[in-house]
Coordinates of C-alpha atoms in Angstrom, one line a residue:
X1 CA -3.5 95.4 149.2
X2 CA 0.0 94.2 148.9
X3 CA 0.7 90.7 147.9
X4 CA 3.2 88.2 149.8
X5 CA 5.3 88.3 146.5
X6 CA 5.6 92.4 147.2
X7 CA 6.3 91.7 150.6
X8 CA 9.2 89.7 149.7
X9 CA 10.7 92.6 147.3
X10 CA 12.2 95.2 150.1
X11 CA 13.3 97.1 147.1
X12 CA 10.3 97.7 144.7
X13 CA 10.5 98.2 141.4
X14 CA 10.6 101.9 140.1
X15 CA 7.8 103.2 138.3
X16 CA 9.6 104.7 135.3
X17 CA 8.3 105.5 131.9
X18 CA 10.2 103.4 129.1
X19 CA 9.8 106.7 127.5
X20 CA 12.2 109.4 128.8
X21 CA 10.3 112.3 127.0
X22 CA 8.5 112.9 124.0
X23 CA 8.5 115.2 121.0
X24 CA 5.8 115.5 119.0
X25 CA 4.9 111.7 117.7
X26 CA 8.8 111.2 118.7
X27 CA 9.2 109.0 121.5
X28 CA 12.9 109.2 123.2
X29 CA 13.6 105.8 125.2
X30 CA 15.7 105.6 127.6
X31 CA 17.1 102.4 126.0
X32 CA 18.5 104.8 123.0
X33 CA 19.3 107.4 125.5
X34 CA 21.3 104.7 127.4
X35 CA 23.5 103.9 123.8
X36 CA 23.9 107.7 122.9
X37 CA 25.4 107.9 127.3
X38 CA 27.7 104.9 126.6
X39 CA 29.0 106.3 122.9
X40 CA 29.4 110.0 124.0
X41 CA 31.1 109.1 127.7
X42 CA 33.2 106.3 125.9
X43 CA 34.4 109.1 123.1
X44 CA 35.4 111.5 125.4
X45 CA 37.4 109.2 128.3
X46 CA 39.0 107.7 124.8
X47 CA 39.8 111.0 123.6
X48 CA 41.7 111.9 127.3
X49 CA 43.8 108.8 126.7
X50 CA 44.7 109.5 123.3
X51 CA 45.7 112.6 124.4
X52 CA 48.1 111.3 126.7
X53 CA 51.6 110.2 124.5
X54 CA 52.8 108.3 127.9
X55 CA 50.2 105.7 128.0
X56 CA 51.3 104.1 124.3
X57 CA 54.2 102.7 122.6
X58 CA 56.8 104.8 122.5
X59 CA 55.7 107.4 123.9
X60 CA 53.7 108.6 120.5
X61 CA 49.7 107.9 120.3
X62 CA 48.4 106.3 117.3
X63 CA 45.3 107.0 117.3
X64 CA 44.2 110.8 117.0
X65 CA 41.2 112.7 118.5
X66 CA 40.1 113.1 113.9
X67 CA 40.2 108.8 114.4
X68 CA 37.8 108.9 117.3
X69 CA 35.6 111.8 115.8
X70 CA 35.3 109.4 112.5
X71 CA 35.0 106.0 114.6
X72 CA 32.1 106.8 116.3
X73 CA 29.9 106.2 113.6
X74 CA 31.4 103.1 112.5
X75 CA 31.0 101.9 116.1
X76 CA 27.1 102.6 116.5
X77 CA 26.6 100.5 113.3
X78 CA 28.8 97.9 114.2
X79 CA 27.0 97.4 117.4
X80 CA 23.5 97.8 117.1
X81 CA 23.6 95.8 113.4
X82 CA 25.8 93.0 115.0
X83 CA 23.8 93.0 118.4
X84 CA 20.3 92.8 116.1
X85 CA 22.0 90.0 114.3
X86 CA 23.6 88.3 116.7
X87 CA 20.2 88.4 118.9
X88 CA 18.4 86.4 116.1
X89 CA 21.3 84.2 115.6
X90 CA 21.8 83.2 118.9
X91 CA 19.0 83.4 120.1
X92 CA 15.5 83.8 117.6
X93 CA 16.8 82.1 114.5
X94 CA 14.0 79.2 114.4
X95 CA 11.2 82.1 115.0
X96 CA 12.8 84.2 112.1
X97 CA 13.3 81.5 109.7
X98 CA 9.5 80.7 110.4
X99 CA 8.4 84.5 109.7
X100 CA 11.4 86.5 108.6
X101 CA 9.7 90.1 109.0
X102 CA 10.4 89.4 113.3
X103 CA 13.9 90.3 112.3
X104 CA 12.6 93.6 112.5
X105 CA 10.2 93.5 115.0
X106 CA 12.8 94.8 117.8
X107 CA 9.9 94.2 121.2
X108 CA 10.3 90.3 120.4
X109 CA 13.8 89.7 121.4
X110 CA 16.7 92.7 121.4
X111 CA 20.3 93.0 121.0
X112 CA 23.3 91.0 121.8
X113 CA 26.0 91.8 123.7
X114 CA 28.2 88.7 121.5
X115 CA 26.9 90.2 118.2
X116 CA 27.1 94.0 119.1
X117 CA 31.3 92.6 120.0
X118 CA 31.4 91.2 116.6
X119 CA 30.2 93.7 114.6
X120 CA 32.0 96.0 116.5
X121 CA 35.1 94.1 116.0
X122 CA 34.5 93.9 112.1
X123 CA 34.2 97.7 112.0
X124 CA 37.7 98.1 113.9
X125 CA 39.3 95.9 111.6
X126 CA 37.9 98.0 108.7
X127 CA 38.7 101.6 110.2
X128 CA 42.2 100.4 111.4
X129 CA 43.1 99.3 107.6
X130 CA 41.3 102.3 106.1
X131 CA 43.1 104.5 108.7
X132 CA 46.6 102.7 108.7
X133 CA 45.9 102.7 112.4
X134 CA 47.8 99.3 114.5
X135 CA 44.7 97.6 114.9
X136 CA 45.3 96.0 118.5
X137 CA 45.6 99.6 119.8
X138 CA 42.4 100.5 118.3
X139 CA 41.2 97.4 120.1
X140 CA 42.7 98.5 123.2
X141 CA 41.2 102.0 123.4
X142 CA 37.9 100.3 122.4
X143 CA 37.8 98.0 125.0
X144 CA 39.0 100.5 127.6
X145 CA 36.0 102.6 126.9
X146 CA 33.3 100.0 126.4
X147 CA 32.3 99.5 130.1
X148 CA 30.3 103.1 129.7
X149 CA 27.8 101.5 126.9
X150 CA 27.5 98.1 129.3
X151 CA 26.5 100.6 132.5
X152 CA 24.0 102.3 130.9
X153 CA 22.9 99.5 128.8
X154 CA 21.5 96.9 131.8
X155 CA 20.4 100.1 133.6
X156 CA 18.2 100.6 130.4
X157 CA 16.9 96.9 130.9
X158 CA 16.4 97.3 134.0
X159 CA 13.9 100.5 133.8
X160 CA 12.4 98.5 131.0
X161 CA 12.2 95.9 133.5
X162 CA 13.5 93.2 131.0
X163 CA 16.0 90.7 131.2
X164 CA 15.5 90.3 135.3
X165 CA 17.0 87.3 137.4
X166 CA 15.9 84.2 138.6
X167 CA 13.0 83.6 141.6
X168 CA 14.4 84.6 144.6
X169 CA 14.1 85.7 148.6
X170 CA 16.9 87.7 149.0
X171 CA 16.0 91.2 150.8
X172 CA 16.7 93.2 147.9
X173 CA 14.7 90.8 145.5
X174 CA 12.4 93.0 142.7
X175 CA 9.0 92.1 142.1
X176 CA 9.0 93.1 137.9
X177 CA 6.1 94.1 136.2
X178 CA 6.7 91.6 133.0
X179 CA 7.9 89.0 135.7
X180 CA 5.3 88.2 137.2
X181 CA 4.0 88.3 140.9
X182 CA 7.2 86.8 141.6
X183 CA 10.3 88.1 143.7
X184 CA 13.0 87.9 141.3
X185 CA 17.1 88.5 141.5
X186 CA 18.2 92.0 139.8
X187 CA 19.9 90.9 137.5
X188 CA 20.5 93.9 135.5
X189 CA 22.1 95.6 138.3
X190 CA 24.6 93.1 139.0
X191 CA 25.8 93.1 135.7
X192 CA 26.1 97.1 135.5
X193 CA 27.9 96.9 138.5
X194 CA 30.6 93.7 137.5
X195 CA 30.7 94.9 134.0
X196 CA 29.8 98.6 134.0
X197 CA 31.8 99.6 136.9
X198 CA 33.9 97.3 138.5
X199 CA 35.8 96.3 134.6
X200 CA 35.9 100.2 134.4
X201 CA 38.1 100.3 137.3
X202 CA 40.2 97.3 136.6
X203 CA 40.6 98.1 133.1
X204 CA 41.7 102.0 134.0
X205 CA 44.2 100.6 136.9
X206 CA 45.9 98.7 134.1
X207 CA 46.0 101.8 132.0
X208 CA 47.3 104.5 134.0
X209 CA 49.1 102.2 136.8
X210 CA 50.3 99.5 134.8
X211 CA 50.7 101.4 131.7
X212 CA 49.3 98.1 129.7
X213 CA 48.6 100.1 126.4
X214 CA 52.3 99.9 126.2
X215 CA 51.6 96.0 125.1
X216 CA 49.4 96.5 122.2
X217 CA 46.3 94.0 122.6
X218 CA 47.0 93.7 126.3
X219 CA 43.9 95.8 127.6
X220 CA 41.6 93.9 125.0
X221 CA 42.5 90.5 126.4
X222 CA 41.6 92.0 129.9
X223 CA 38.5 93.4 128.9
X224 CA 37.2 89.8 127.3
X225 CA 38.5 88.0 130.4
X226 CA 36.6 90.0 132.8
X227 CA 33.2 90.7 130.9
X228 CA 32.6 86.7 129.9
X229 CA 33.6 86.2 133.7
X230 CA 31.3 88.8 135.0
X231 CA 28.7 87.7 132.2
X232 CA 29.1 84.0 133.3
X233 CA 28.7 85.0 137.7
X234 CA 25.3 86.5 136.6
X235 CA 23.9 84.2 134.4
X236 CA 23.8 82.3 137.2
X237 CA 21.1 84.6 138.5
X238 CA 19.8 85.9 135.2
X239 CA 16.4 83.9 133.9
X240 CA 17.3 82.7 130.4
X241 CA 15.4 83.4 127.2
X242 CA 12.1 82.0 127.1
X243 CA 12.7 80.6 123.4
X244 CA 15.9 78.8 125.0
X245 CA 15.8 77.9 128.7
X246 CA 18.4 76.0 130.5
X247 CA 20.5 74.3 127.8
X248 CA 21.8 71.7 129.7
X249 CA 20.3 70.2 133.4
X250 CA 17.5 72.6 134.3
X251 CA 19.1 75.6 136.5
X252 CA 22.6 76.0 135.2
X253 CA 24.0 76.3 131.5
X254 CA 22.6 78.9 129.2
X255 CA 23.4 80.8 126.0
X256 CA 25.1 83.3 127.7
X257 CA 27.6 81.3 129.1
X258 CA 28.1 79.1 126.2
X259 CA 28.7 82.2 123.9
X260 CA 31.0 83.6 127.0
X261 CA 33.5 80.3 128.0
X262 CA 35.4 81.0 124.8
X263 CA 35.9 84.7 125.1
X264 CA 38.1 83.5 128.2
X265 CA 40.3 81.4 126.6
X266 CA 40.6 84.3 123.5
X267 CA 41.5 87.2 126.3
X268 CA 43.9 85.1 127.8
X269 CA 45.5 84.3 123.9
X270 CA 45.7 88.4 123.8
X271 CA 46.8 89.2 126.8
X272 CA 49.7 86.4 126.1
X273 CA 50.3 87.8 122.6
X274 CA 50.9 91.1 123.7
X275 CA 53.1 90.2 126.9
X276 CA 55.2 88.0 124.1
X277 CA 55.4 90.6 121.4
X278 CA 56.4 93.6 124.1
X279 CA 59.1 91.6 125.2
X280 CA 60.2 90.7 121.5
X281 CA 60.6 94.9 121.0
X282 CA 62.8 95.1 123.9

């Protein structure tokens, strides 16, 4: 028999297996699934803009479709090694210092989007000097492309119903199996719609309307602006981390959006940078 809690939940929570199939003792999740869609879709729009000399400076792409080939291993480490690191950081670090093995233990905690950026960032950096690539078009193309891995990402969460919103009675409210009998916001699905989707679209508009890759770094300021905006909308429905809670008051400030306020003021530094330096080259 139903209870009022699943009464409240119009839409119910799908009964999917965290494990998409199986071979042998080898479990496929749909979590890794979810980072193998985001890399492979991300390479190949990256390798369509590449392709197209009128989009960049000068008419002449710097970055090749060899660069991308060779980038996308450095870009699978950067992430998951700074999103593992970053979790614990932000997030786990007084748990870890007490028993240092739960660094490993990947079921207590996750990845972070803020430490997956970082490392991410590091291993641009490193390819762009190794590559003699200009690093704030690597950025660019990057950023352009990273909206895929954000999509299937909190659609991962949300089959392994983790990382789900605050209580709730709205008529698509989810009842979550790790949630409790509660009616509980989304979440996940918000943010693979504001930063999965909707950036995708904003960021492409400013690429083949606006022709921003013409401003080196221009795109990347975009891209920070409107995830840590998106990221900071949601957290307003997102539950925070056990370990953490509410950081200030007790319904509002979180992790999330302290880690997200100054990627706002650093995409609007790039976005300015690039604007000031195009016009410089005129």
């Amino acid at each position: 028999m139903p209870t009022a809690a699943d009464l409240l939940a119009i839409m119910p929570f799908p009964d999917i297996d965290p494990i998409a199939f199986s071979i042998g003792p080898l479990a496929i999740h749909w979590y890794g699934l979810a980072y193998v869609a985001g890399i492979l879709l991300g390479w190949a729009y990256a390798c369509r803009i590449v392709a197209n000399d009128s989009l960049w400076p000068g008419n002449v792409s710097p970055i090749s479709k060899t660069h991308l080939d060779d980038f996308i291993v450095w870009a699978a480490l950067g992430v998951v090694l700074g999103g593992r690191l970053g979790y614990i950081f932000f997030y786990d670090l007084p748990a870890v210092l007490r028993t240092p093995v739960r660094a490993l233990e990947i079921w207590n905690g996750g990845m972070s989007f803020h430490g997956g950026l970082t490392g991410t960032t590091i291993a641009m950096i490193l390819f762009a000097r190794r590559n003699a690539i200009p690093v704030w078009s690597l950025f660019d193309i990057v950023a352009a492309v990273v909206p895929f891995g954000l999509f299937f990402g909190r659609i991962a969460n949300f089959i392994n119903g983790e990382l789900w919103g605050r209580l709730t009675d709205v008529p698509w409210a989810v009842v979550f199996p790790t949630g409790g009998p509660f009616a509980r916001h989304p979440s996940q699905l918000y943010e693979a719609g504001l930063e999965g989707i909707v950036l995708l679209l904003v960021l492409a508009a400013f690429v083949y309307g606006m022709r921003a890759l013409k401003s080196p770094g221009f795109i990347t300021g975009v891209f920070v602006c409107g995830y840590a905006l998106s990221r900071i909308f949601v957290e307003f429905f997102r539950e925070p981390d056990a370990q953490l809670g509410y950081l200030v008051g007790t319904n509002w400030l979180t992790m999330g959006m302290v880690l997200s306020f100054p990627m706002i003021l650093l995409g609007l530094w790039a976005m300015l940078r690039a604007r000031r330096q195009a016009a410089l080259q005129l």
